[in-house]
GROMACS .gro file of C-alpha atoms in nm:
model
  268
    1MET     CA    1  -0.984   4.637   4.087
    2ALA     CA    2  -1.156   4.605   3.748
    3LYS     CA    3  -1.417   4.330   3.766
    4LYS     CA    4  -1.477   4.098   3.471
    5SER     CA    5  -1.812   3.923   3.481
    6THR     CA    6  -1.801   3.543   3.466
    7ILE     CA    7  -2.174   3.476   3.436
    8GLN     CA    8  -2.306   3.255   3.156
    9THR     CA    9  -2.517   3.527   2.998
   10GLU     CA   10  -2.741   3.307   2.782
   11LYS     CA   11  -2.822   3.067   3.065
   12VAL     CA   12  -2.868   3.347   3.319
   13ASN     CA   13  -3.098   3.527   3.077
   14THR     CA   14  -3.312   3.215   3.031
   15TYR     CA   15  -3.319   3.144   3.404
   16ILE     CA   16  -3.438   3.495   3.499
   17VAL     CA   17  -3.701   3.505   3.225
   18GLU     CA   18  -3.847   3.172   3.339
   19TRP     CA   19  -3.836   3.288   3.701
   20LEU     CA   20  -4.025   3.605   3.609
   21LYS     CA   21  -4.282   3.415   3.404
   22ASN     CA   22  -4.347   3.158   3.677
   23TYR     CA   23  -4.376   3.422   3.949
   24ALA     CA   24  -4.624   3.628   3.747
   25ASN     CA   25  -4.832   3.325   3.652
   26ASN     CA   26  -4.847   3.207   4.013
   27ALA     CA   27  -4.945   3.558   4.123
   28LYS     CA   28  -5.215   3.562   3.852
   29VAL     CA   29  -5.112   3.901   3.715
   30ASN     CA   30  -5.087   4.031   3.360
   31GLY     CA   31  -4.718   4.124   3.363
   32PHE     CA   32  -4.483   4.393   3.487
   33VAL     CA   33  -4.445   4.769   3.520
   34ILE     CA   34  -4.095   4.919   3.523
   35GLY     CA   35  -3.960   5.270   3.572
   36ILE     CA   36  -3.719   5.353   3.288
   37SER     CA   37  -3.435   5.582   3.390
   38GLY     CA   38  -3.198   5.570   3.095
   39GLY     CA   39  -2.959   5.352   3.294
   40VAL     CA   40  -2.835   4.998   3.241
   41ASP     CA   41  -3.026   4.839   3.531
   42SER     CA   42  -3.373   4.942   3.414
   43ALA     CA   43  -3.282   4.867   3.051
   44VAL     CA   44  -3.173   4.513   3.135
   45THR     CA   45  -3.467   4.451   3.370
   46SER     CA   46  -3.726   4.569   3.117
   47THR     CA   47  -3.569   4.356   2.842
   48LEU     CA   48  -3.580   4.050   3.065
   49CYS     CA   49  -3.945   4.117   3.148
   50ALA     CA   50  -4.026   4.169   2.780
   51GLN     CA   51  -3.897   3.822   2.699
   52THR     CA   52  -4.166   3.663   2.916
   53GLY     CA   53  -4.431   3.748   2.655
   54LEU     CA   54  -4.643   3.905   2.932
   55ASP     CA   55  -4.753   4.268   2.934
   56VAL     CA   56  -4.468   4.507   3.008
   57LEU     CA   57  -4.540   4.875   3.077
   58CYS     CA   58  -4.233   5.100   3.062
   59VAL     CA   59  -4.282   5.424   3.251
   60GLU     CA   60  -4.093   5.751   3.214
   61MET     CA   61  -4.124   5.968   3.525
   62PRO     CA   62  -3.917   6.283   3.472
   63ILE     CA   63  -3.872   6.532   3.755
   64HIS     CA   64  -3.652   6.817   3.627
   65GLN     CA   65  -3.457   6.539   3.453
   66ALA     CA   66  -3.129   6.595   3.267
   67GLU     CA   67  -3.202   6.578   2.893
   68ASN     CA   68  -2.942   6.310   2.820
   69GLN     CA   69  -3.104   6.076   3.073
   70VAL     CA   70  -3.448   6.131   2.916
   71LEU     CA   71  -3.316   6.070   2.564
   72ARG     CA   72  -3.143   5.746   2.664
   73GLY     CA   73  -3.459   5.619   2.828
   74ARG     CA   74  -3.670   5.697   2.522
   75GLU     CA   75  -3.417   5.537   2.289
   76HIS     CA   76  -3.436   5.219   2.491
   77ILE     CA   77  -3.816   5.215   2.507
   78GLU     CA   78  -3.855   5.269   2.133
   79GLN     CA   79  -3.617   4.987   2.038
   80LEU     CA   80  -3.776   4.758   2.296
   81LYS     CA   81  -4.126   4.821   2.153
   82LYS     CA   82  -3.999   4.736   1.805
   83ARG     CA   83  -3.856   4.407   1.928
   84PHE     CA   84  -4.143   4.303   2.156
   85PRO     CA   85  -4.512   4.361   2.074
   86ASN     CA   86  -4.607   4.304   2.439
   87VAL     CA   87  -4.423   4.622   2.545
   88SER     CA   88  -4.604   4.955   2.582
   89ASN     CA   89  -4.506   5.281   2.744
   90VAL     CA   90  -4.644   5.586   2.919
   91GLN     CA   91  -4.491   5.910   3.043
   92THR     CA   92  -4.593   6.049   3.379
   93ASP     CA   93  -4.430   6.389   3.425
   94LEU     CA   94  -4.404   6.435   3.801
   95THR     CA   95  -4.231   6.773   3.797
   96THR     CA   96  -4.546   6.968   3.889
   97THR     CA   97  -4.632   6.714   4.160
   98PHE     CA   98  -4.281   6.740   4.304
   99GLU     CA   99  -4.294   7.120   4.307
  100ALA     CA  100  -4.635   7.112   4.478
  101PHE     CA  101  -4.491   6.882   4.744
  102LYS     CA  102  -4.195   7.115   4.800
  103GLY     CA  103  -4.434   7.406   4.848
  104SER     CA  104  -4.644   7.213   5.100
  105VAL     CA  105  -4.378   7.099   5.348
  106PRO     CA  106  -4.161   7.296   5.592
  107THR     CA  107  -3.799   7.352   5.502
  108SER     CA  108  -3.479   7.365   5.706
  109LYS     CA  109  -3.164   7.572   5.730
  110ASP     CA  110  -2.961   7.256   5.666
  111SER     CA  111  -2.960   7.263   5.286
  112THR     CA  112  -2.768   6.934   5.259
  113LYS     CA  113  -3.037   6.744   5.449
  114VAL     CA  114  -3.313   6.921   5.257
  115ASN     CA  115  -3.158   6.834   4.920
  116LEU     CA  116  -3.113   6.469   5.018
  117SER     CA  117  -3.468   6.444   5.152
  118LEU     CA  118  -3.604   6.596   4.832
  119ALA     CA  119  -3.395   6.357   4.623
  120ASN     CA  120  -3.549   6.066   4.813
  121THR     CA  121  -3.892   6.224   4.768
  122ARG     CA  122  -3.846   6.198   4.391
  123ALA     CA  123  -3.790   5.824   4.422
  124ARG     CA  124  -4.094   5.785   4.647
  125LEU     CA  125  -4.320   5.979   4.410
  126ARG     CA  126  -4.207   5.746   4.132
  127MET     CA  127  -4.276   5.439   4.346
  128THR     CA  128  -4.627   5.568   4.415
  129SER     CA  129  -4.686   5.622   4.044
  130LEU     CA  130  -4.564   5.273   3.954
  131TYR     CA  131  -4.797   5.113   4.208
  132TYR     CA  132  -5.089   5.319   4.079
  133LEU     CA  133  -5.023   5.194   3.726
  134ALA     CA  134  -4.966   4.840   3.854
  135GLY     CA  135  -5.301   4.851   4.029
  136ILE     CA  136  -5.508   4.963   3.733
  137HIS     CA  137  -5.339   4.725   3.486
  138GLY     CA  138  -5.295   4.417   3.705
  139LEU     CA  139  -4.914   4.428   3.698
  140LEU     CA  140  -4.622   4.368   3.934
  141VAL     CA  141  -4.364   4.639   4.002
  142ALA     CA  142  -4.028   4.503   3.888
  143GLY     CA  143  -3.727   4.631   4.079
  144THR     CA  144  -3.408   4.735   3.903
  145GLY     CA  145  -3.154   4.716   4.185
  146ASN     CA  146  -2.839   4.508   4.149
  147LYS     CA  147  -2.653   4.314   4.419
  148VAL     CA  148  -2.391   4.569   4.517
  149GLU     CA  149  -2.654   4.843   4.545
  150ASP     CA  150  -2.922   4.640   4.722
  151PHE     CA  151  -2.710   4.426   4.953
  152GLY     CA  152  -2.365   4.588   4.954
  153VAL     CA  153  -2.386   4.965   5.002
  154GLY     CA  154  -2.763   5.017   5.020
  155PHE     CA  155  -2.757   5.273   4.740
  156TYR     CA  156  -3.130   5.318   4.694
  157THR     CA  157  -3.421   5.501   4.853
  158LYS     CA  158  -3.611   5.320   5.125
  159TYR     CA  159  -3.972   5.290   5.006
  160GLY     CA  160  -3.866   5.457   4.682
  161ASP     CA  161  -3.684   5.250   4.422
  162GLY     CA  162  -3.650   4.995   4.703
  163GLY     CA  163  -4.029   4.956   4.709
  164VAL     CA  164  -4.095   4.677   4.457
  165ASP     CA  165  -4.278   4.345   4.419
  166LEU     CA  166  -3.985   4.142   4.290
  167SER     CA  167  -3.616   4.193   4.207
  168PRO     CA  168  -3.498   4.011   3.892
  169ILE     CA  169  -3.135   4.130   3.892
  170ALA     CA  170  -3.066   4.173   4.264
  171ASP     CA  171  -2.834   3.870   4.270
  172LEU     CA  172  -2.619   4.012   3.990
  173MET     CA  173  -2.322   4.242   4.043
  174LYS     CA  174  -2.310   4.559   3.834
  175SER     CA  175  -2.048   4.403   3.607
  176ASP     CA  176  -2.285   4.110   3.553
  177VAL     CA  177  -2.565   4.350   3.459
  178TYR     CA  178  -2.340   4.512   3.199
  179ALA     CA  179  -2.247   4.171   3.059
  180LEU     CA  180  -2.614   4.080   3.036
  181GLY     CA  181  -2.688   4.418   2.878
  182GLU     CA  182  -2.436   4.352   2.603
  183TYR     CA  183  -2.588   4.009   2.542
  184LEU     CA  184  -2.936   4.163   2.527
  185THR     CA  185  -2.810   4.436   2.286
  186ILE     CA  186  -2.947   4.728   2.485
  187PRO     CA  187  -2.850   5.065   2.332
  188ASN     CA  188  -2.480   5.145   2.336
  189SER     CA  189  -2.559   5.494   2.467
  190ILE     CA  190  -2.676   5.327   2.789
  191LEU     CA  191  -2.389   5.079   2.811
  192THR     CA  192  -2.132   5.359   2.786
  193ALA     CA  193  -2.305   5.619   3.006
  194ALA     CA  194  -2.175   5.687   3.356
  195PRO     CA  195  -2.423   5.539   3.610
  196THR     CA  196  -2.639   5.798   3.785
  197ASP     CA  197  -2.950   5.781   4.003
  198GLY     CA  198  -3.083   6.101   3.846
  199LEU     CA  199  -3.238   6.216   4.175
  200PHE     CA  200  -3.077   6.559   4.194
  201GLY     CA  201  -3.172   6.699   3.855
  202ASP     CA  202  -2.812   6.727   3.741
  203ASN     CA  203  -2.540   6.506   3.592
  204ARG     CA  204  -2.371   6.388   3.912
  205THR     CA  205  -2.276   6.023   3.883
  206ASP     CA  206  -2.314   5.738   4.129
  207GLU     CA  207  -1.937   5.740   4.171
  208ASP     CA  208  -1.950   6.109   4.263
  209GLN     CA  209  -2.193   6.025   4.542
  210LEU     CA  210  -2.038   5.700   4.660
  211GLY     CA  211  -1.673   5.795   4.637
  212ALA     CA  212  -1.583   5.474   4.454
  213SER     CA  213  -1.666   5.302   4.127
  214TYR     CA  214  -1.888   4.995   4.106
  215ASP     CA  215  -1.585   4.783   4.012
  216GLU     CA  216  -1.416   4.899   4.332
  217LEU     CA  217  -1.725   4.842   4.545
  218GLU     CA  218  -1.773   4.493   4.402
  219TRP     CA  219  -1.415   4.413   4.494
  220ALA     CA  220  -1.471   4.546   4.847
  221MET     CA  221  -1.796   4.354   4.887
  222LEU     CA  222  -1.629   4.027   4.791
  223ALA     CA  223  -1.333   4.108   5.017
  224ALA     CA  224  -1.565   4.172   5.311
  225GLU     CA  225  -1.755   3.850   5.244
  226SER     CA  226  -1.419   3.667   5.251
  227GLY     CA  227  -1.356   3.796   5.602
  228ASN     CA  228  -1.103   4.068   5.523
  229THR     CA  229  -1.070   4.377   5.741
  230VAL     CA  230  -0.938   4.726   5.669
  231ALA     CA  231  -0.605   4.624   5.824
  232ASP     CA  232  -0.548   4.390   5.527
  233PHE     CA  233  -0.517   4.674   5.277
  234ASN     CA  234  -0.319   4.987   5.194
  235GLY     CA  235  -0.353   5.283   4.962
  236ARG     CA  236  -0.660   5.300   4.736
  237GLU     CA  237  -0.773   4.952   4.836
  238LYS     CA  238  -0.783   5.059   5.201
  239SER     CA  239  -0.980   5.374   5.113
  240VAL     CA  240  -1.233   5.181   4.904
  241PHE     CA  241  -1.276   4.914   5.169
  242GLU     CA  242  -1.341   5.184   5.429
  243ILE     CA  243  -1.601   5.347   5.201
  244TYR     CA  244  -1.773   5.014   5.150
  245LYS     CA  245  -1.781   4.929   5.522
  246ARG     CA  246  -1.909   5.276   5.613
  247LEU     CA  247  -2.194   5.260   5.360
  248ASN     CA  248  -2.276   4.899   5.443
  249THR     CA  249  -2.304   4.987   5.812
  250SER     CA  250  -2.496   5.313   5.778
  251ASN     CA  251  -2.749   5.164   5.534
  252LYS     CA  252  -2.817   4.840   5.723
  253HIS     CA  253  -3.160   4.975   5.813
  254LYS     CA  254  -3.252   4.947   5.443
  255MET     CA  255  -3.113   4.600   5.387
  256ASP     CA  256  -3.233   4.429   5.706
  257ALA     CA  257  -3.592   4.335   5.780
  258ILE     CA  258  -3.793   4.599   5.964
  259PRO     CA  259  -3.743   4.541   6.337
  260VAL     CA  260  -4.053   4.433   6.526
  261CYS     CA  261  -4.091   4.491   6.898
  262LEU     CA  262  -4.191   4.143   7.021
  263ILE     CA  263  -4.394   4.165   7.340
  264PRO     CA  264  -4.312   3.894   7.597
  265LYS     CA  265  -4.595   3.645   7.642
  266THR     CA  266  -4.598   3.728   8.012
  267LEU     CA  267  -4.720   4.078   7.920
  268LYS     CA  268  -5.002   3.963   7.694
   0.00000   0.00000   0.00000
């Protein structure tokens, strides 16, 4: 199920950069603010934004973060600042804020639900911080989600990393993001690292959480879009397709527009 990207990296790069520049100019803002995680998505997104020549603020927001994730993020920021004079950075350590939140809310005997809710809280604290910085600097919050995460399995936090102003790479599969990352010469430490959302304060990978690799999920997404059903597959393909369909269904509330209760005109 290995997926080889077929995008024309140079042309895609140019297209996204122009799209970003035009959107920002029309919105009459100074540039972009981006949360840097040490992963390929934020590295690619920030490099694309940097190429616009507009202000780009890279933000580190550690919350009990694994050291290797922090080091990768800093490596990327430092090389990006050397390449682009319009890039600056700031660190907002949210660990104390997160701990204060934990101490202020009731808990539950269901530790699994508590841990997941707290993981999502990390993402929402980061979103709040990005919008604070965007507000005081006149910037747009650039999202870092890719297509399989944002529109396939819904692997993001609602009103967390899903809370953004614009999504530059959301029409690119994960394999496309890696191809673009190689073209953009982002650090090799990021290109070779196992993807992780970093929301649990440990080294669990996205694959550990999802039960399938991104290559597998891309295959399943394309298979579903082609009209295939679980009955069309056996073995690992069947298992992966079932994982994809389960996640796609359970996370529809993230990917669909918020439902509005429309009152009949006869009642108004």
